[in-house]
XYZ file of C-alpha atoms in Angstrom:
151
model
C -8.910 -0.464 -0.453
C -11.103 2.671 -0.681
C -9.315 4.398 2.208
C -6.019 3.785 0.428
C -7.464 5.258 -2.811
C -8.638 8.199 -1.066
C -5.242 9.006 0.800
C -1.937 7.647 -0.629
C -2.559 5.833 -3.891
C -3.058 7.695 -7.176
C -6.158 6.434 -8.671
C -6.135 6.594 -12.592
C -8.765 5.236 -15.027
C -8.547 4.698 -18.633
C -11.553 6.951 -19.166
C -14.705 8.295 -17.489
C -16.532 5.100 -17.780
C -13.970 3.236 -16.064
C -13.712 5.829 -13.405
C -17.294 6.142 -12.747
C -17.720 3.488 -10.020
C -14.782 4.794 -7.979
C -16.212 8.489 -8.170
C -19.516 7.034 -6.931
C -17.640 5.761 -3.924
C -16.113 9.159 -3.304
C -12.615 8.573 -4.848
C -11.238 11.204 -6.978
C -9.958 9.489 -10.106
C -7.513 11.039 -12.745
C -8.502 10.446 -16.286
C -7.222 11.400 -19.641
C -9.422 13.305 -21.928
C -9.553 10.352 -24.410
C -10.214 6.886 -23.212
C -7.234 5.304 -24.602
C -4.620 3.246 -22.866
C -1.640 5.222 -24.350
C -3.313 8.563 -23.177
C -3.736 6.927 -19.593
C -0.047 6.037 -19.575
C 0.840 9.611 -20.343
C -1.352 10.811 -17.684
C 0.369 8.593 -15.192
C 3.717 9.649 -16.409
C 2.821 13.291 -15.952
C 1.106 12.872 -12.578
C 3.035 10.346 -10.551
C 6.201 12.339 -9.868
C 4.283 15.171 -8.279
C 2.073 12.695 -6.365
C 4.854 10.570 -4.868
C 7.066 13.597 -3.914
C 6.936 14.843 -0.312
C 8.941 17.721 1.190
C 9.535 17.624 4.929
C 11.394 19.948 7.341
C 13.559 17.932 9.894
C 15.757 19.746 12.231
C 17.595 22.305 10.283
C 17.427 20.244 6.921
C 14.887 20.011 4.348
C 14.121 16.361 3.017
C 12.482 15.629 -0.299
C 11.095 12.013 -0.415
C 10.379 10.742 -3.876
C 9.831 7.139 -4.415
C 12.740 5.356 -2.709
C 15.109 8.196 -2.947
C 15.705 10.872 -0.467
C 17.302 14.358 -1.043
C 18.593 16.200 1.994
C 19.278 19.863 1.416
C 21.647 20.282 -1.597
C 23.324 16.958 -1.238
C 23.039 14.211 -4.092
C 20.181 12.011 -3.622
C 20.360 8.854 -1.635
C 18.616 5.782 -3.070
C 17.114 3.655 -0.332
C 15.828 0.027 -0.334
C 12.231 -0.234 -0.190
C 12.150 -1.195 3.472
C 14.259 1.772 4.617
C 12.461 4.168 2.352
C 9.083 3.033 4.099
C 10.779 3.486 7.564
C 11.731 7.026 6.633
C 8.306 7.842 5.089
C 6.691 6.666 8.299
C 8.791 8.929 10.409
C 8.500 11.713 8.097
C 4.597 11.886 8.321
C 5.034 13.888 11.573
C 8.582 14.915 12.191
C 9.219 15.079 16.061
C 6.583 12.455 16.802
C 7.871 9.339 18.491
C 6.905 5.957 16.784
C 7.405 2.900 18.950
C 9.027 -0.061 17.621
C 5.700 -1.906 17.398
C 4.109 0.965 15.616
C 6.792 1.044 13.019
C 6.520 -2.831 12.643
C 2.791 -2.297 11.909
C 3.315 0.596 9.406
C 6.217 -0.885 7.567
C 6.292 -4.430 5.849
C 9.200 -6.099 7.511
C 9.984 -9.223 5.490
C 11.522 -12.254 7.206
C 11.575 -12.189 10.911
C 8.920 -9.604 11.932
C 9.766 -8.391 15.472
C 10.999 -5.316 17.050
C 14.488 -6.276 16.510
C 14.014 -6.226 12.683
C 12.678 -2.524 13.187
C 15.957 -1.757 15.166
C 18.113 -3.362 12.376
C 16.156 -1.341 9.698
C 16.722 2.054 11.533
C 20.363 1.217 11.868
C 20.734 0.414 8.255
C 18.667 3.752 7.419
C 21.171 5.734 9.441
C 23.956 4.039 7.678
C 22.449 5.020 4.371
C 21.928 8.576 5.359
C 25.534 8.640 6.385
C 26.240 12.327 7.357
C 22.466 13.055 8.043
C 22.056 9.992 10.326
C 21.386 12.447 13.183
C 17.973 13.205 11.705
C 16.686 9.823 12.853
C 16.651 10.058 16.661
C 16.235 7.243 19.271
C 13.973 8.025 22.090
C 15.149 5.740 24.858
C 12.519 3.185 25.933
C 10.038 4.867 23.423
C 11.067 4.514 19.884
C 12.192 6.542 17.079
C 11.495 9.978 15.606
C 12.519 12.216 12.730
C 14.084 15.367 14.103
C 11.482 18.184 14.331
C 11.934 21.323 12.313
C 13.809 23.944 14.064
């Protein structure tokens, strides 16, 4: 849990007293100046969009991942189901790096039948959702999938 709080979770405390134990464990906690629940909600509202937003170069395109939406270049945003967004985020961590089906299965929580075929189906659905930008998700025969590397 501490690893997640240090990496990809936005730790927020109601105030400094609540945040102290996490800070002692080496976690940077965002707190409002006043220890009130309403102030914490406003802090979350202000900080979360920037925290969950990630810009990635893939091939000739720029992808902006925010929550379950992806914006590619100047096209309208595409809203993805959570599973497809998780697959895209995993591939976007290192564009050009090949992730095997087994590795994608470990990184992405696939509901229902959790086998490599479920990953193949998720990648196919992701390509369908990306429509004209499906070429950004590449199949590397006998190895897995990658997001197109920046050119």
